[in-house]
PDB file of C-alpha atoms and ligand atoms in Angstrom:
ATOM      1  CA  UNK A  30     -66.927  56.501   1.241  1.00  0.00           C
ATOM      2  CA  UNK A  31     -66.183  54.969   4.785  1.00  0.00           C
ATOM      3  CA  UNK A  32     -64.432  51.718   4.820  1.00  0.00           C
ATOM      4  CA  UNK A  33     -66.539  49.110   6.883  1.00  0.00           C
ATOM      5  CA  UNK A  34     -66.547  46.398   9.233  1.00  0.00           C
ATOM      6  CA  UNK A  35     -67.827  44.266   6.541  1.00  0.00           C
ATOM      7  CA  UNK A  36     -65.204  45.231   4.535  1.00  0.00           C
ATOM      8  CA  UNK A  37     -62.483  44.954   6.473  1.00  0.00           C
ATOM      9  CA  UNK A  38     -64.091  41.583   7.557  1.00  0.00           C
ATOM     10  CA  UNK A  39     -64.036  40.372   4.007  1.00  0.00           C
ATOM     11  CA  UNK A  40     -60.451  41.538   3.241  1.00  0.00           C
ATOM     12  CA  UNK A  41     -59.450  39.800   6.220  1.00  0.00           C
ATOM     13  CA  UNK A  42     -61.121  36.385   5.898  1.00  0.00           C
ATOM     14  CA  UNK A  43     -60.153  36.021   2.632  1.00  0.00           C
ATOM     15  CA  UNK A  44     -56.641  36.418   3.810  1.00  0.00           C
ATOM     16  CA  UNK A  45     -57.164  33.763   6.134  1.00  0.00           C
ATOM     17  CA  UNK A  46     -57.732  31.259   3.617  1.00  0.00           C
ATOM     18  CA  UNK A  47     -55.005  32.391   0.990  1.00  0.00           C
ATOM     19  CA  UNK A  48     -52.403  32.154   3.300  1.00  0.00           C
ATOM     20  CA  UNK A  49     -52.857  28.563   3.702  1.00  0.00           C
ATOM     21  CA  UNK A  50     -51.414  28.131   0.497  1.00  0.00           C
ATOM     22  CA  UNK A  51     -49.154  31.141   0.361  1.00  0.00           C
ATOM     23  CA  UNK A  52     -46.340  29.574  -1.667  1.00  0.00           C
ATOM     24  CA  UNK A  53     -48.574  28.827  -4.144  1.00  0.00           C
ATOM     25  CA  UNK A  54     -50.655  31.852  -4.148  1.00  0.00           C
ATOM     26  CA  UNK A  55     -47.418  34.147  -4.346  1.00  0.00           C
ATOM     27  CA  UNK A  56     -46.474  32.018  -7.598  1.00  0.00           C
ATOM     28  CA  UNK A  57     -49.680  33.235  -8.986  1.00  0.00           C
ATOM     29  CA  UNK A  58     -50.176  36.308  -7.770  1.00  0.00           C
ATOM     30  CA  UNK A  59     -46.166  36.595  -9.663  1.00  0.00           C
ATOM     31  CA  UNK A  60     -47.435  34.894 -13.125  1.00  0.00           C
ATOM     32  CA  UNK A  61     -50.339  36.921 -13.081  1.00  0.00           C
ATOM     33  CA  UNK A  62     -48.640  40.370 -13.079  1.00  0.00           C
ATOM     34  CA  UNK A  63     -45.982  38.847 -16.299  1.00  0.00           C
ATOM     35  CA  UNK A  64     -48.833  37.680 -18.000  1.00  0.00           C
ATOM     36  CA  UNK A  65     -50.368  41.139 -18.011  1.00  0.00           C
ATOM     37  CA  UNK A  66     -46.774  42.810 -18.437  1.00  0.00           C
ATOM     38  CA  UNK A  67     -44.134  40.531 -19.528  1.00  0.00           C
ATOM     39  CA  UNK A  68     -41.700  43.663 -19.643  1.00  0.00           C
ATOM     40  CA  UNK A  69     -41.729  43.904 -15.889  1.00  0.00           C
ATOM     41  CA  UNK A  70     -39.837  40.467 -15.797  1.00  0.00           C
ATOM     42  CA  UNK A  71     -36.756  42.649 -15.905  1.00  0.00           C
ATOM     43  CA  UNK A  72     -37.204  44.503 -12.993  1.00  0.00           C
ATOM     44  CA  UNK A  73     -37.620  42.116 -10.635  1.00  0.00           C
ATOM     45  CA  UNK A  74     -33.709  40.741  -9.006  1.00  0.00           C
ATOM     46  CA  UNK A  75     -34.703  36.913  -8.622  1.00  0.00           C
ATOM     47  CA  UNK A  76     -36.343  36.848 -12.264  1.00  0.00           C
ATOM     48  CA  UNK A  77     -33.305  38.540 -14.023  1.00  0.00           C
ATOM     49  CA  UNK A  78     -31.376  35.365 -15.244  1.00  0.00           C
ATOM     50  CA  UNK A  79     -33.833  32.600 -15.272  1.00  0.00           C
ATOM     51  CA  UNK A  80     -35.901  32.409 -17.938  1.00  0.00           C
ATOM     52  CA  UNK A  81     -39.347  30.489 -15.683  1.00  0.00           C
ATOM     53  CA  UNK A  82     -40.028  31.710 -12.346  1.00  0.00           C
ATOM     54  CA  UNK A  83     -37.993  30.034 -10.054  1.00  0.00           C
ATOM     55  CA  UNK A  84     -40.873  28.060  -7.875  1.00  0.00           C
ATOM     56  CA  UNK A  85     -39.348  28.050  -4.672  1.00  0.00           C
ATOM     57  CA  UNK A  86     -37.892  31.421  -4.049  1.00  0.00           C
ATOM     58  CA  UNK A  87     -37.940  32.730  -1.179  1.00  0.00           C
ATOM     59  CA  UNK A  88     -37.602  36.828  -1.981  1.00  0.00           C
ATOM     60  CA  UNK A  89     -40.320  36.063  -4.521  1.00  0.00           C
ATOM     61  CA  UNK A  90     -42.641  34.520  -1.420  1.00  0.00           C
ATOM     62  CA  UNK A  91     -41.943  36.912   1.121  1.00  0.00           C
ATOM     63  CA  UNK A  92     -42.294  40.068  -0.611  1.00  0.00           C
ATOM     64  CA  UNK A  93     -45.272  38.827  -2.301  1.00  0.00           C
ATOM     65  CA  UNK A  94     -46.551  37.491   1.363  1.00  0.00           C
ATOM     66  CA  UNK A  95     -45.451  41.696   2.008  1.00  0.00           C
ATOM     67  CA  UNK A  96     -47.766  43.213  -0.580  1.00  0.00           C
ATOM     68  CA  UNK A  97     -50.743  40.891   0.505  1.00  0.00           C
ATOM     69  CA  UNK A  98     -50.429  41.793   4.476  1.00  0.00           C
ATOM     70  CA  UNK A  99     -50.188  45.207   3.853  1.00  0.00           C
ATOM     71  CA  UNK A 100     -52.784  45.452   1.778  1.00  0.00           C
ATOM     72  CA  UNK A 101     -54.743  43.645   4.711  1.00  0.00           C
ATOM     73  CA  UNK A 102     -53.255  46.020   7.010  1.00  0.00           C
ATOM     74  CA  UNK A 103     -54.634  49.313   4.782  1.00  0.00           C
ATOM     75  CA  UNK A 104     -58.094  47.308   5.130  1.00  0.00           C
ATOM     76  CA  UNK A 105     -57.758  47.405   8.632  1.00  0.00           C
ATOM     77  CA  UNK A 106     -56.676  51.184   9.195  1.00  0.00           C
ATOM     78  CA  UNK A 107     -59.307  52.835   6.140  1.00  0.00           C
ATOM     79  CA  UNK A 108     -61.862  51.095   8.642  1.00  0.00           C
ATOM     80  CA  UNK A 109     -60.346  52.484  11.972  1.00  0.00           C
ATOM     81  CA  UNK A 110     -58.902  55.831  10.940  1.00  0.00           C
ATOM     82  CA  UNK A 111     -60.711  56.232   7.810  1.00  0.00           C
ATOM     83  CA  UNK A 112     -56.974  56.780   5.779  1.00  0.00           C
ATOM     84  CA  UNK A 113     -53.914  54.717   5.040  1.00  0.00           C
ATOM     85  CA  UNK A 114     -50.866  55.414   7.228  1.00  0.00           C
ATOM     86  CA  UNK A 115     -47.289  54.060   6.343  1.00  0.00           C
ATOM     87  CA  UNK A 116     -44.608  54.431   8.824  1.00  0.00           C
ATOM     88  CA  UNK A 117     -42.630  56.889   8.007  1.00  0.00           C
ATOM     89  CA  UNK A 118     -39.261  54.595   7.518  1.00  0.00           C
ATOM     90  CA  UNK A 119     -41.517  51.796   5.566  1.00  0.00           C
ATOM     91  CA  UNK A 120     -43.167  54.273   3.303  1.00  0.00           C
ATOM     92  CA  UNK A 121     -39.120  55.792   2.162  1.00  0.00           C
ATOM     93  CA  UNK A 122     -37.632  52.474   1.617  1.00  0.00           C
ATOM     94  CA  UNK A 123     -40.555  51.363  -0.371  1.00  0.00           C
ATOM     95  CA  UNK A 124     -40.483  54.643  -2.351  1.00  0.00           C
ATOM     96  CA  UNK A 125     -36.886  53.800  -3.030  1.00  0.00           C
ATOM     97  CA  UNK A 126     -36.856  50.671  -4.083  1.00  0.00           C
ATOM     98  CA  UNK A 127     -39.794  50.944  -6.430  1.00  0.00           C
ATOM     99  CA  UNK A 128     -38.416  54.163  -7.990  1.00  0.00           C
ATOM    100  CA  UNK A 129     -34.666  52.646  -7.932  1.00  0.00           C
ATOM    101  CA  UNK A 130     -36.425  49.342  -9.797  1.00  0.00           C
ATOM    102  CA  UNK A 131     -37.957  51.700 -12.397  1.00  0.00           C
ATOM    103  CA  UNK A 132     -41.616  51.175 -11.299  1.00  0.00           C
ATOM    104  CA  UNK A 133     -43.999  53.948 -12.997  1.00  0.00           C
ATOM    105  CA  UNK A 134     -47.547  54.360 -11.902  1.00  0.00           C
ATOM    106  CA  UNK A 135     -49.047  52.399 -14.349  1.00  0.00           C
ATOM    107  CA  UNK A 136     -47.674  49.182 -13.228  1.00  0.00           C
ATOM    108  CA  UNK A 137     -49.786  50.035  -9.809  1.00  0.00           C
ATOM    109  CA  UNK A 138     -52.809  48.861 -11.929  1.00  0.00           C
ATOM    110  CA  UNK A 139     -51.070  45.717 -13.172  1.00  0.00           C
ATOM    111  CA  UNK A 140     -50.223  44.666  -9.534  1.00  0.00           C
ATOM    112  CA  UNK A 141     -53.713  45.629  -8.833  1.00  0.00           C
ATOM    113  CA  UNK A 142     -55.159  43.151 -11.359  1.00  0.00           C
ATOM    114  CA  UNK A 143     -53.202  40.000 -10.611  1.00  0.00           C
ATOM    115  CA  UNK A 144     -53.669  41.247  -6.926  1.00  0.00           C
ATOM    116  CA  UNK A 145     -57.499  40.361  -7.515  1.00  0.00           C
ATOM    117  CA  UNK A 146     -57.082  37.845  -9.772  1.00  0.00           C
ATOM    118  CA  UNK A 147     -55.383  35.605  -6.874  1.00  0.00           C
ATOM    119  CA  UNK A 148     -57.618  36.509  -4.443  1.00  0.00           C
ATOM    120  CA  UNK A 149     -60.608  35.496  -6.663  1.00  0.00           C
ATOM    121  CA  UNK A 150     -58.986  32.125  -7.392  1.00  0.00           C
ATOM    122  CA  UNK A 151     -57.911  31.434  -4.324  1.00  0.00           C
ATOM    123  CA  UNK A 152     -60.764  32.120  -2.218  1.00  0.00           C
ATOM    124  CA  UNK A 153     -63.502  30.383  -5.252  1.00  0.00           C
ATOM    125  CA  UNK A 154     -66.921  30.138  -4.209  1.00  0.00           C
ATOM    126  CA  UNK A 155     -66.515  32.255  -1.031  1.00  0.00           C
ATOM    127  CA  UNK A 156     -65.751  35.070  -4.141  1.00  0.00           C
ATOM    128  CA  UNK A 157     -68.064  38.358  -4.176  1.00  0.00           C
ATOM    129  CA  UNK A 158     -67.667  41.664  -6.173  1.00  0.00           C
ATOM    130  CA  UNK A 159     -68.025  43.033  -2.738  1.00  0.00           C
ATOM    131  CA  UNK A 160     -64.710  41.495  -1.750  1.00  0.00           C
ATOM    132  CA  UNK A 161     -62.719  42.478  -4.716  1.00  0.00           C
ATOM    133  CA  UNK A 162     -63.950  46.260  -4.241  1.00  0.00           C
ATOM    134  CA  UNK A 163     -62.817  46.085  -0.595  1.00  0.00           C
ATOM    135  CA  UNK A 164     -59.084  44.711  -1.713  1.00  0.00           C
ATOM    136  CA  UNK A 165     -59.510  47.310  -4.072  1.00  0.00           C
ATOM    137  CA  UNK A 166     -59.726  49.857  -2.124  1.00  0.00           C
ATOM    138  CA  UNK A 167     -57.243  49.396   0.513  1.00  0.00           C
ATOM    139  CA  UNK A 168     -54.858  48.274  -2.511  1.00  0.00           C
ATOM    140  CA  UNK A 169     -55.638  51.985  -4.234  1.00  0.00           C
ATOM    141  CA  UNK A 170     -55.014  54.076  -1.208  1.00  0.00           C
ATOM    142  CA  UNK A 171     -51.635  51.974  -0.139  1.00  0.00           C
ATOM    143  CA  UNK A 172     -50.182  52.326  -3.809  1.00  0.00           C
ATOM    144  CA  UNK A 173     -51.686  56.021  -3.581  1.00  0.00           C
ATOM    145  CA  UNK A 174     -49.252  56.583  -0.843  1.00  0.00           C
ATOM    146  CA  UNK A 175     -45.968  54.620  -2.328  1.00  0.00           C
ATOM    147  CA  UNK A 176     -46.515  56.390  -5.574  1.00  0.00           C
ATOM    148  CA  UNK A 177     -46.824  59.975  -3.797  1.00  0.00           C
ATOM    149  CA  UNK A 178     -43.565  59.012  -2.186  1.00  0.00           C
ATOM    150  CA  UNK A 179     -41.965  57.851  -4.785  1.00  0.00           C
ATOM    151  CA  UNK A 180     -42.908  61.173  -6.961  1.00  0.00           C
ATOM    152  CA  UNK A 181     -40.718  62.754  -3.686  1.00  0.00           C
ATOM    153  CA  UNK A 182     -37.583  59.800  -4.609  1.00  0.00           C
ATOM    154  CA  UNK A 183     -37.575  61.145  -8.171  1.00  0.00           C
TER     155      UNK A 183
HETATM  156  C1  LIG B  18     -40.167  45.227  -4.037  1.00  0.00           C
HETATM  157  C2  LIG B  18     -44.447  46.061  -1.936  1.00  0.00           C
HETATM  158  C3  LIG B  18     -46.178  47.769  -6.108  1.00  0.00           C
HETATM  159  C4  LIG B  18     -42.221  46.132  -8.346  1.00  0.00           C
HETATM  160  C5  LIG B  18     -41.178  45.301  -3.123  1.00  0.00           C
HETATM  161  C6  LIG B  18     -41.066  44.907  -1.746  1.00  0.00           C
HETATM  162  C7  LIG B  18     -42.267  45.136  -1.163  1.00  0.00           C
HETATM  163  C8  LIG B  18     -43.148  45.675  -2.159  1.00  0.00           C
HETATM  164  C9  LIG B  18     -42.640  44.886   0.301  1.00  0.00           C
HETATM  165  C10 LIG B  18     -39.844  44.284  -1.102  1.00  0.00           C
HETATM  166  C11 LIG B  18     -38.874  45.311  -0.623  1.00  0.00           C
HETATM  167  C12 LIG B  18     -37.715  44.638   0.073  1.00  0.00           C
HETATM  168  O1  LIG B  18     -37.921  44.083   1.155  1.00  0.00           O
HETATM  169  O2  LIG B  18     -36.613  44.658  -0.466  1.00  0.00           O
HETATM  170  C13 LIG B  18     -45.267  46.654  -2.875  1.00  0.00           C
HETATM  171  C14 LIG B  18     -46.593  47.157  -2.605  1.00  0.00           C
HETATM  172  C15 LIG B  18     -47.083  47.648  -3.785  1.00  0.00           C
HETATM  173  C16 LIG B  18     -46.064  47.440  -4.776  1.00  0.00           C
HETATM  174  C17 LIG B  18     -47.279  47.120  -1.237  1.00  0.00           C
HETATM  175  C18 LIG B  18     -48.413  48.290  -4.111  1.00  0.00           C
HETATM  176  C19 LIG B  18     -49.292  48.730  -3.237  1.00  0.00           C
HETATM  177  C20 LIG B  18     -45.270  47.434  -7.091  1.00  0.00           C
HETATM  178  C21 LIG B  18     -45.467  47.641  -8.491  1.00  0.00           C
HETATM  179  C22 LIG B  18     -44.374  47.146  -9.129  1.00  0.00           C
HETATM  180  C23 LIG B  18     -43.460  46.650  -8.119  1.00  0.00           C
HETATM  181  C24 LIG B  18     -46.670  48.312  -9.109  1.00  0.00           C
HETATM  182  C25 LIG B  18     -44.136  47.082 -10.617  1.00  0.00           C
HETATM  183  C26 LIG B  18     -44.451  46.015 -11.325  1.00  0.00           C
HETATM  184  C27 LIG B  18     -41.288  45.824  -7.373  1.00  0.00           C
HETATM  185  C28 LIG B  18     -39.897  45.470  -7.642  1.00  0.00           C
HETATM  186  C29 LIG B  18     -39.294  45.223  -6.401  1.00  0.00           C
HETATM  187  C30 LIG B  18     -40.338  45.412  -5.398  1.00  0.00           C
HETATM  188  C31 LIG B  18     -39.250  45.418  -9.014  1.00  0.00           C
HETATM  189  C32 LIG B  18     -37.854  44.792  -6.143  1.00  0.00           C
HETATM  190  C33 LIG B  18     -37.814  43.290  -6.091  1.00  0.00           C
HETATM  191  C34 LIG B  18     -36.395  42.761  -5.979  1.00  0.00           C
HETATM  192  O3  LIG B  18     -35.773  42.557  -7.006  1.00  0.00           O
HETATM  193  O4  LIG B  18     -35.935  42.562  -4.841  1.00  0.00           O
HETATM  194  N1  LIG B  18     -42.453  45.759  -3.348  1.00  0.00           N
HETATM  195  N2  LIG B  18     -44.984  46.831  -4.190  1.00  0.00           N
HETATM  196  N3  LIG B  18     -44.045  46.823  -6.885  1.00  0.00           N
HETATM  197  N4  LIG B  18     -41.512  45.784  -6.022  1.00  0.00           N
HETATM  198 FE1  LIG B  18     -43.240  46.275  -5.128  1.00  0.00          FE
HETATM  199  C1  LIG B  19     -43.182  43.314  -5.228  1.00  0.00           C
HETATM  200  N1  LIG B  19     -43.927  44.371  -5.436  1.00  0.00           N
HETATM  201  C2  LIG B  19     -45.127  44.195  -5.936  1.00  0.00           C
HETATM  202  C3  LIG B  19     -45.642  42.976  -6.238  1.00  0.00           C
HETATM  203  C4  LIG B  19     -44.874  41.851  -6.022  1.00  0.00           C
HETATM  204  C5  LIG B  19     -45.332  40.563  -6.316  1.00  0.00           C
HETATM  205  C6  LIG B  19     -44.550  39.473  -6.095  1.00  0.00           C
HETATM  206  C7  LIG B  19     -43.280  39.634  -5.579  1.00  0.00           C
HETATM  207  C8  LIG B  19     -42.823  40.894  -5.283  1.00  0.00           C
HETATM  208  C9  LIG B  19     -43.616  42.020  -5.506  1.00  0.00           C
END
């Protein structure tokens, strides 16, 4: 189904208003995905020897800030080109680090839950199933293309 201007709209609004409060956001968009899979605590180089999440991290902030923008970026090219593209050089470090952090598919769909989760409590009223199925989508074809390169890693 084509991605559309009101979709990409909605992705990118509600971007607009989560990253007004980024910090915060990226400390629950963190707690979110260990709350769903405490396990992947261990993974995860600034979470390794402290036993809360450090609050004021600022690997923890940017890479979440990452995941977020190019999620918002995917929103912006299924709408243009009708398909995710990754540069190249993005796309093989990503692959690498995820597979070198022992990522497996299946925690795509935890990311993808506390990804929505923070959106939807972030944004509040201005919520709408219509904007969750938009992140939703861009989310599932940008992990569709990390987890097809990281199938080339392993
Ligand atoms: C690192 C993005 C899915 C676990 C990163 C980094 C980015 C990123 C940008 C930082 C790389 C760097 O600059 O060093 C994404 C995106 C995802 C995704 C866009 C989905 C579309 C996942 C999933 C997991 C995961 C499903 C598993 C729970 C990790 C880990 C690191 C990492 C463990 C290394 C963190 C560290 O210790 O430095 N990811 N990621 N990611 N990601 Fe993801
Ligand atoms: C890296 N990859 C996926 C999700 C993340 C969330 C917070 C911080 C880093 C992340």
């Amino acid at each position: 189904m084509a991605f559309t201007e009101k979709q990409e709209a909605l992705v990118k609004d509600s971007w607009e208003i989560l990253k007004q409060n980024i910090l915060e956001n990226s400390l629950r968009f963190f707690t979110i995905i260990l709350e769903i899979a405490p396990a992947a605590k261990a993974m995860f180089s600034f979470l390794k020897d402290s036993d809360e999440i450090p609050q004021n991290n600022a690997k923890l902030k940017s890479h979440a800030t990452k995941v977020f923008k190019m999620t918002c970026e995917s929103a912006l090219q299924l709408r243009e080109k009708g398909e995710v593209i990754v540069s190249d050089t993005t796309l093989k470090y990503l692959g690498s680090v995820h597979v070198k952090n022992g990522v497996i598919d299946l925690h795509f769909e935890v990311v993808k839950e506390a990804l929505l989760r923070t959106i939807k409590e972030a944004v509040g009223e201005n919520w709408s199933e219509e904007m969750g199925c938009a992140w939703g989508e861009a989310y599932d074809q940008l992990a569709a293309a990390i987890k097809a390169e990281m199938k080339q890693e392993a």
